[in-house]
Amino acid sequence: GAGVSQSPRYKVAKRGQDVALRCDPISGHVSLFWYQQALGQGPEFLTYFQNEAQLDKSGLPSDRFFAERPEGSVSTLKIQRTQQEDSAVYLCASSAAGGYTFGSGTRLTVV
Amino acid sequence: GQQLNQSPQSMFIQEGEDVSMNCTSSSIFNTWLWYKQDPGEGPVLLIALYKAGELTSNGRLTAQFGITRKDSFLNISASIPSDVGIYFCAGQLGPGGYNKLIFGAGTRLAVHP
C-alpha cells in the first residue's frame, strides 16, 4: 500500500485481557519497528524486524509483550494480561534503505 | 540508557513569529532527525541531518547538526497556524532505516492567529 496501515485505530481492553495489534508495512520494506508512545511523551523503541527475523527486542517492557512477522510483511504485536500501564499509542514504522514511515498508531486504553 | 533532552516543552507564539527549539544528548549520534506529529497521527519526518555541523533547510524550516554530535536545533521562520503540533527530535546511531530511533519528549507548539 501507499503507507503504513495499523489496526485497530482504537482498542479498549479490560485489565487482564489479551490484545493483538496489527501493522501492514509499505510493500517491499524490509525493516519494521514497533514503538510505544505514552501520553505526553516521545515514542520509545520496542522491537525491530528485518524481514521475518526479530533482530532486536530489547525495548519490550516485559514477557507479556510479544511481536511476530512470520512472512516478513504483516506484523502483530501481542500483549498478554494487559495492565493499566500498558495504555499508550503503539506506533509501527517501516523502512527500506531510506528513512522511516510511521503508521497512525493504535491507541490502547486498559480499563 | 540514552536520553534526549528537548526544550522548550511548549511554546505559545503569534503567527508570523520565528520559533527555535533544541535537543541535547549525553551520547553521540550519527544522525539527527526532526519530526512533526499531529493529533491522532504518526510522526512525519521534517528534516534529516547526517553530518556534524550540517545545516539543512526545508522551506521555512532550518535544522543544524551540532559539531559535538550531541545536539541539534530546529528553527521555524514566519510561523503559520498549520505549524501547530508536536515537534520531536530523534537521534540515530547509524544512517538509513536499519537503526532504532531515540526520541525527545517533544515541543508542543501553539500558534495564535
PDB file of C-alpha atoms in Angstrom:
ATOM      1  CA  GLY A   1       0.000   0.000   0.000  1.00  0.00           C
ATOM      2  CA  ALA A   2       0.881   3.660  -0.103  1.00  0.00           C
ATOM      3  CA  GLY A   3       1.523   3.973   3.597  1.00  0.00           C
ATOM      4  CA  VAL A   4       1.852   2.015   6.834  1.00  0.00           C
ATOM      5  CA  SER A   5      -1.538   0.807   7.970  1.00  0.00           C
ATOM      6  CA  GLN A   6      -2.330  -0.074  11.578  1.00  0.00           C
ATOM      7  CA  SER A   7      -5.438  -1.656  13.010  1.00  0.00           C
ATOM      8  CA  PRO A   8      -7.441  -1.228  15.050  1.00  0.00           C
ATOM      9  CA  ARG A   9      -7.102   2.553  15.464  1.00  0.00           C
ATOM     10  CA  TYR A  10      -8.547   2.357  18.961  1.00  0.00           C
ATOM     11  CA  LYS A  11      -8.740  -0.534  21.385  1.00  0.00           C
ATOM     12  CA  VAL A  12     -10.247  -0.602  24.856  1.00  0.00           C
ATOM     13  CA  ALA A  13      -9.308  -3.652  26.890  1.00  0.00           C
ATOM     14  CA  LYS A  14     -10.259  -4.738  30.355  1.00  0.00           C
ATOM     15  CA  ARG A  15      -7.344  -5.353  32.667  1.00  0.00           C
ATOM     16  CA  GLY A  16      -6.139  -8.907  32.200  1.00  0.00           C
ATOM     17  CA  GLN A  17      -7.340  -9.250  28.601  1.00  0.00           C
ATOM     18  CA  ASP A  18      -5.019 -10.175  25.759  1.00  0.00           C
ATOM     19  CA  VAL A  19      -4.806  -7.827  22.764  1.00  0.00           C
ATOM     20  CA  ALA A  20      -3.317  -8.091  19.263  1.00  0.00           C
ATOM     21  CA  LEU A  21      -2.299  -5.048  17.259  1.00  0.00           C
ATOM     22  CA  ARG A  22      -1.673  -5.325  13.526  1.00  0.00           C
ATOM     23  CA  CYS A  23       0.742  -3.479  11.256  1.00  0.00           C
ATOM     24  CA  ASP A  24       0.734  -3.585   7.452  1.00  0.00           C
ATOM     25  CA  PRO A  25       4.026  -2.051   6.315  1.00  0.00           C
ATOM     26  CA  ILE A  26       4.759  -0.438   2.977  1.00  0.00           C
ATOM     27  CA  SER A  27       5.115  -3.199   0.395  1.00  0.00           C
ATOM     28  CA  GLY A  28       8.729  -4.275  -0.044  1.00  0.00           C
ATOM     29  CA  HIS A  29      10.017  -2.587   3.111  1.00  0.00           C
ATOM     30  CA  VAL A  30      12.492  -4.904   4.777  1.00  0.00           C
ATOM     31  CA  SER A  31      12.662  -3.216   8.184  1.00  0.00           C
ATOM     32  CA  LEU A  32       9.766  -2.927  10.597  1.00  0.00           C
ATOM     33  CA  PHE A  33       9.793  -1.256  14.008  1.00  0.00           C
ATOM     34  CA  TRP A  34       7.318  -1.035  16.889  1.00  0.00           C
ATOM     35  CA  TYR A  35       7.314   1.931  19.259  1.00  0.00           C
ATOM     36  CA  GLN A  36       5.261   2.724  22.357  1.00  0.00           C
ATOM     37  CA  GLN A  37       4.194   6.326  22.963  1.00  0.00           C
ATOM     38  CA  ALA A  38       2.847   7.173  26.409  1.00  0.00           C
ATOM     39  CA  LEU A  39       0.688  10.263  26.810  1.00  0.00           C
ATOM     40  CA  GLY A  40       2.773  13.419  26.565  1.00  0.00           C
ATOM     41  CA  GLN A  41       5.973  11.557  25.722  1.00  0.00           C
ATOM     42  CA  GLY A  42       8.036  10.741  22.681  1.00  0.00           C
ATOM     43  CA  PRO A  43       7.883   7.283  21.119  1.00  0.00           C
ATOM     44  CA  GLU A  44      10.036   4.598  22.748  1.00  0.00           C
ATOM     45  CA  PHE A  45      11.523   1.686  20.837  1.00  0.00           C
ATOM     46  CA  LEU A  46      10.045  -1.744  21.459  1.00  0.00           C
ATOM     47  CA  THR A  47      11.323  -4.134  18.800  1.00  0.00           C
ATOM     48  CA  TYR A  48      12.804  -4.409  15.283  1.00  0.00           C
ATOM     49  CA  PHE A  49      12.365  -6.916  12.451  1.00  0.00           C
ATOM     50  CA  GLN A  50      14.417  -7.368   9.331  1.00  0.00           C
ATOM     51  CA  ASN A  51      12.166  -9.412   7.079  1.00  0.00           C
ATOM     52  CA  GLU A  52      10.854 -12.174   9.338  1.00  0.00           C
ATOM     53  CA  ALA A  53      13.803 -12.095  11.736  1.00  0.00           C
ATOM     54  CA  GLN A  54      13.341 -10.248  15.028  1.00  0.00           C
ATOM     55  CA  LEU A  55      16.798  -8.739  15.422  1.00  0.00           C
ATOM     56  CA  ASP A  56      16.215  -6.547  18.452  1.00  0.00           C
ATOM     57  CA  LYS A  57      13.589  -6.934  21.153  1.00  0.00           C
ATOM     58  CA  SER A  58      15.451  -5.062  23.846  1.00  0.00           C
ATOM     59  CA  GLY A  59      12.678  -2.485  24.266  1.00  0.00           C
ATOM     60  CA  LEU A  60       9.866  -4.893  25.094  1.00  0.00           C
ATOM     61  CA  PRO A  61       8.935  -3.961  28.678  1.00  0.00           C
ATOM     62  CA  SER A  62       8.047  -7.443  29.905  1.00  0.00           C
ATOM     63  CA  ASP A  63       7.474 -11.005  28.794  1.00  0.00           C
ATOM     64  CA  ARG A  64       3.797 -10.128  28.379  1.00  0.00           C
ATOM     65  CA  PHE A  65       4.777  -8.379  25.138  1.00  0.00           C
ATOM     66  CA  PHE A  66       5.372 -10.491  22.064  1.00  0.00           C
ATOM     67  CA  ALA A  67       5.807  -9.499  18.402  1.00  0.00           C
ATOM     68  CA  GLU A  68       5.956 -11.551  15.242  1.00  0.00           C
ATOM     69  CA  ARG A  69       6.326 -11.089  11.494  1.00  0.00           C
ATOM     70  CA  PRO A  70       6.115 -14.650  10.199  1.00  0.00           C
ATOM     71  CA  GLU A  71       6.209 -13.951   6.449  1.00  0.00           C
ATOM     72  CA  GLY A  72       8.278 -10.807   6.508  1.00  0.00           C
ATOM     73  CA  SER A  73       5.390  -8.460   5.771  1.00  0.00           C
ATOM     74  CA  VAL A  74       2.484  -8.008   8.208  1.00  0.00           C
ATOM     75  CA  SER A  75       3.458  -7.817  11.872  1.00  0.00           C
ATOM     76  CA  THR A  76       1.439  -8.368  15.026  1.00  0.00           C
ATOM     77  CA  LEU A  77       2.223  -7.014  18.478  1.00  0.00           C
ATOM     78  CA  LYS A  78       0.533  -9.051  21.187  1.00  0.00           C
ATOM     79  CA  ILE A  79       0.144  -8.001  24.777  1.00  0.00           C
ATOM     80  CA  GLN A  80      -0.985 -10.634  27.240  1.00  0.00           C
ATOM     81  CA  ARG A  81      -2.801  -9.949  30.516  1.00  0.00           C
ATOM     82  CA  THR A  82      -2.937  -6.206  29.849  1.00  0.00           C
ATOM     83  CA  GLN A  83      -2.324  -3.808  32.729  1.00  0.00           C
ATOM     84  CA  GLN A  84      -3.172  -0.143  33.122  1.00  0.00           C
ATOM     85  CA  GLU A  85       0.423   0.929  32.484  1.00  0.00           C
ATOM     86  CA  ASP A  86       0.157  -0.624  29.004  1.00  0.00           C
ATOM     87  CA  SER A  87      -2.196   2.203  27.991  1.00  0.00           C
ATOM     88  CA  ALA A  88      -0.408   4.082  25.211  1.00  0.00           C
ATOM     89  CA  VAL A  89      -0.296   4.618  21.468  1.00  0.00           C
ATOM     90  CA  TYR A  90       1.544   1.811  19.699  1.00  0.00           C
ATOM     91  CA  LEU A  91       3.257   3.002  16.531  1.00  0.00           C
ATOM     92  CA  CYS A  92       4.574   0.853  13.729  1.00  0.00           C
ATOM     93  CA  ALA A  93       7.136   2.093  11.217  1.00  0.00           C
ATOM     94  CA  SER A  94       8.653   0.505   8.155  1.00  0.00           C
ATOM     95  CA  SER A  95      11.683   1.454   6.101  1.00  0.00           C
ATOM     96  CA  ALA A  96      13.824   0.434   3.183  1.00  0.00           C
ATOM     97  CA  ALA A  97      17.268   1.987   2.771  1.00  0.00           C
ATOM     98  CA  GLY A  98      15.905   5.430   3.425  1.00  0.00           C
ATOM     99  CA  GLY A  99      14.037   6.838   6.349  1.00  0.00           C
ATOM    100  CA  TYR A 100      11.124   5.592   8.338  1.00  0.00           C
ATOM    101  CA  THR A 101       7.432   5.905   7.528  1.00  0.00           C
ATOM    102  CA  PHE A 102       5.203   5.725  10.589  1.00  0.00           C
ATOM    103  CA  GLY A 103       1.640   4.494  10.736  1.00  0.00           C
ATOM    104  CA  SER A 104      -1.074   6.433  12.560  1.00  0.00           C
ATOM    105  CA  GLY A 105      -0.856   4.115  15.554  1.00  0.00           C
ATOM    106  CA  THR A 106      -3.232   2.111  17.709  1.00  0.00           C
ATOM    107  CA  ARG A 107      -4.420   3.854  20.859  1.00  0.00           C
ATOM    108  CA  LEU A 108      -4.766   1.201  23.584  1.00  0.00           C
ATOM    109  CA  THR A 109      -6.701   2.039  26.724  1.00  0.00           C
ATOM    110  CA  VAL A 110      -6.724  -0.513  29.527  1.00  0.00           C
ATOM    111  CA  VAL A 111      -9.592  -0.073  31.996  1.00  0.00           C
TER     112      VAL A 111
ATOM    113  CA  GLY B   1      20.078   4.338  28.673  1.00  0.00           C
ATOM    114  CA  GLN B   2      20.347   7.037  26.072  1.00  0.00           C
ATOM    115  CA  GLN B   3      18.176  10.080  26.663  1.00  0.00           C
ATOM    116  CA  LEU B   4      17.456  13.218  24.706  1.00  0.00           C
ATOM    117  CA  ASN B   5      16.587  16.477  26.454  1.00  0.00           C
ATOM    118  CA  GLN B   6      14.310  18.573  24.291  1.00  0.00           C
ATOM    119  CA  SER B   7      13.390  22.171  25.072  1.00  0.00           C
ATOM    120  CA  PRO B   8      11.242  24.070  25.423  1.00  0.00           C
ATOM    121  CA  GLN B   9       8.433  21.721  26.433  1.00  0.00           C
ATOM    122  CA  SER B  10       5.847  24.053  24.929  1.00  0.00           C
ATOM    123  CA  MET B  11       5.622  27.356  23.103  1.00  0.00           C
ATOM    124  CA  PHE B  12       2.752  29.777  22.506  1.00  0.00           C
ATOM    125  CA  ILE B  13       3.537  32.242  19.762  1.00  0.00           C
ATOM    126  CA  GLN B  14       1.868  34.728  17.453  1.00  0.00           C
ATOM    127  CA  GLU B  15       1.501  33.966  13.765  1.00  0.00           C
ATOM    128  CA  GLY B  16       4.481  35.330  11.879  1.00  0.00           C
ATOM    129  CA  GLU B  17       6.980  34.860  14.711  1.00  0.00           C
ATOM    130  CA  ASP B  18      10.073  32.705  14.415  1.00  0.00           C
ATOM    131  CA  VAL B  19      10.444  29.608  16.574  1.00  0.00           C
ATOM    132  CA  SER B  20      13.532  27.850  17.869  1.00  0.00           C
ATOM    133  CA  MET B  21      13.767  24.531  19.691  1.00  0.00           C
ATOM    134  CA  ASN B  22      16.689  22.311  20.539  1.00  0.00           C
ATOM    135  CA  CYS B  23      17.745  18.901  21.653  1.00  0.00           C
ATOM    136  CA  THR B  24      20.771  17.731  23.631  1.00  0.00           C
ATOM    137  CA  SER B  25      22.083  14.296  24.413  1.00  0.00           C
ATOM    138  CA  SER B  26      24.617  12.733  26.743  1.00  0.00           C
ATOM    139  CA  SER B  27      25.558  10.383  23.898  1.00  0.00           C
ATOM    140  CA  ILE B  28      26.862  10.916  20.384  1.00  0.00           C
ATOM    141  CA  PHE B  29      24.521  10.264  17.480  1.00  0.00           C
ATOM    142  CA  ASN B  30      25.486   9.859  13.829  1.00  0.00           C
ATOM    143  CA  THR B  31      22.119  11.028  12.543  1.00  0.00           C
ATOM    144  CA  TRP B  32      19.683  13.607  13.903  1.00  0.00           C
ATOM    145  CA  LEU B  33      16.092  13.781  12.721  1.00  0.00           C
ATOM    146  CA  TRP B  34      13.235  16.196  13.345  1.00  0.00           C
ATOM    147  CA  TYR B  35       9.630  15.007  13.181  1.00  0.00           C
ATOM    148  CA  LYS B  36       6.202  16.664  13.500  1.00  0.00           C
ATOM    149  CA  GLN B  37       3.236  14.822  14.941  1.00  0.00           C
ATOM    150  CA  ASP B  38      -0.357  15.953  14.528  1.00  0.00           C
ATOM    151  CA  PRO B  39      -3.112  14.650  16.843  1.00  0.00           C
ATOM    152  CA  GLY B  40      -4.066  11.079  16.052  1.00  0.00           C
ATOM    153  CA  GLU B  41      -1.269  10.631  13.543  1.00  0.00           C
ATOM    154  CA  GLY B  42       2.199   9.161  13.490  1.00  0.00           C
ATOM    155  CA  PRO B  43       5.334  11.323  13.349  1.00  0.00           C
ATOM    156  CA  VAL B  44       6.220  12.726   9.923  1.00  0.00           C
ATOM    157  CA  LEU B  45       9.828  13.432   9.021  1.00  0.00           C
ATOM    158  CA  LEU B  46      10.683  17.120   8.511  1.00  0.00           C
ATOM    159  CA  ILE B  47      14.468  17.187   8.231  1.00  0.00           C
ATOM    160  CA  ALA B  48      17.281  14.619   8.443  1.00  0.00           C
ATOM    161  CA  LEU B  49      20.890  15.544   9.312  1.00  0.00           C
ATOM    162  CA  TYR B  50      23.769  13.170   8.653  1.00  0.00           C
ATOM    163  CA  LYS B  51      26.985  15.110   9.266  1.00  0.00           C
ATOM    164  CA  ALA B  52      28.322  17.063  12.238  1.00  0.00           C
ATOM    165  CA  GLY B  53      27.997  20.780  11.540  1.00  0.00           C
ATOM    166  CA  GLU B  54      25.475  20.220   8.739  1.00  0.00           C
ATOM    167  CA  LEU B  55      22.879  22.962   8.286  1.00  0.00           C
ATOM    168  CA  THR B  56      19.823  21.939   6.250  1.00  0.00           C
ATOM    169  CA  SER B  57      16.695  23.812   5.205  1.00  0.00           C
ATOM    170  CA  ASN B  58      13.274  22.616   4.123  1.00  0.00           C
ATOM    171  CA  GLY B  59      11.120  25.610   3.205  1.00  0.00           C
ATOM    172  CA  ARG B  60      10.651  27.678   6.367  1.00  0.00           C
ATOM    173  CA  LEU B  61      12.422  25.051   8.473  1.00  0.00           C
ATOM    174  CA  THR B  62      16.144  25.045   9.210  1.00  0.00           C
ATOM    175  CA  ALA B  63      17.962  22.490  11.322  1.00  0.00           C
ATOM    176  CA  GLN B  64      21.568  22.011  12.349  1.00  0.00           C
ATOM    177  CA  PHE B  65      23.566  19.006  13.499  1.00  0.00           C
ATOM    178  CA  GLY B  66      25.839  20.135  16.330  1.00  0.00           C
ATOM    179  CA  ILE B  67      29.616  19.885  15.988  1.00  0.00           C
ATOM    180  CA  THR B  68      29.885  17.682  19.074  1.00  0.00           C
ATOM    181  CA  ARG B  69      27.225  15.341  17.597  1.00  0.00           C
ATOM    182  CA  LYS B  70      25.381  15.647  20.904  1.00  0.00           C
ATOM    183  CA  ASP B  71      22.907  18.346  19.968  1.00  0.00           C
ATOM    184  CA  SER B  72      20.668  19.750  17.261  1.00  0.00           C
ATOM    185  CA  PHE B  73      18.306  22.664  16.811  1.00  0.00           C
ATOM    186  CA  LEU B  74      15.274  23.353  14.643  1.00  0.00           C
ATOM    187  CA  ASN B  75      14.127  26.819  13.600  1.00  0.00           C
ATOM    188  CA  ILE B  76      10.786  27.667  12.015  1.00  0.00           C
ATOM    189  CA  SER B  77      10.556  31.079  10.400  1.00  0.00           C
ATOM    190  CA  ALA B  78       7.393  33.149   9.930  1.00  0.00           C
ATOM    191  CA  SER B  79       5.108  30.659  11.685  1.00  0.00           C
ATOM    192  CA  ILE B  80       1.621  29.977  10.332  1.00  0.00           C
ATOM    193  CA  PRO B  81      -1.386  28.329  12.019  1.00  0.00           C
ATOM    194  CA  SER B  82      -0.737  24.948  10.390  1.00  0.00           C
ATOM    195  CA  ASP B  83       2.630  24.765  12.178  1.00  0.00           C
ATOM    196  CA  VAL B  84       0.670  23.793  15.298  1.00  0.00           C
ATOM    197  CA  GLY B  85       1.637  20.343  16.550  1.00  0.00           C
ATOM    198  CA  ILE B  86       4.269  18.461  18.490  1.00  0.00           C
ATOM    199  CA  TYR B  87       7.849  18.530  17.242  1.00  0.00           C
ATOM    200  CA  PHE B  88      10.206  15.698  18.155  1.00  0.00           C
ATOM    201  CA  CYS B  89      13.920  15.389  17.782  1.00  0.00           C
ATOM    202  CA  ALA B  90      15.325  11.904  17.349  1.00  0.00           C
ATOM    203  CA  GLY B  91      18.837  10.539  17.345  1.00  0.00           C
ATOM    204  CA  GLN B  92      20.002   7.520  15.431  1.00  0.00           C
ATOM    205  CA  LEU B  93      23.283   5.700  15.809  1.00  0.00           C
ATOM    206  CA  GLY B  94      23.570   4.926  12.095  1.00  0.00           C
ATOM    207  CA  PRO B  95      22.101   6.239   8.858  1.00  0.00           C
ATOM    208  CA  GLY B  96      19.294   4.702   6.892  1.00  0.00           C
ATOM    209  CA  GLY B  97      16.294   2.749   8.044  1.00  0.00           C
ATOM    210  CA  TYR B  98      18.017  -0.060   9.908  1.00  0.00           C
ATOM    211  CA  ASN B  99      18.621   1.602  13.233  1.00  0.00           C
ATOM    212  CA  LYS B 100      16.238   2.409  16.058  1.00  0.00           C
ATOM    213  CA  LEU B 101      15.434   6.000  16.942  1.00  0.00           C
ATOM    214  CA  ILE B 102      15.793   7.627  20.359  1.00  0.00           C
ATOM    215  CA  PHE B 103      13.189  10.386  20.711  1.00  0.00           C
ATOM    216  CA  GLY B 104      12.997  13.500  22.832  1.00  0.00           C
ATOM    217  CA  ALA B 105       9.834  14.254  24.809  1.00  0.00           C
ATOM    218  CA  GLY B 106       8.624  16.807  22.264  1.00  0.00           C
ATOM    219  CA  THR B 107       7.968  20.537  21.975  1.00  0.00           C
ATOM    220  CA  ARG B 108       4.285  21.467  21.782  1.00  0.00           C
ATOM    221  CA  LEU B 109       3.753  24.462  19.520  1.00  0.00           C
ATOM    222  CA  ALA B 110       0.635  26.613  19.568  1.00  0.00           C
ATOM    223  CA  VAL B 111       0.273  29.449  17.063  1.00  0.00           C
ATOM    224  CA  HIS B 112      -2.211  32.261  17.675  1.00  0.00           C
ATOM    225  CA  PRO B 113      -3.505  33.987  14.535  1.00  0.00           C
TER     226      PRO B 113
END
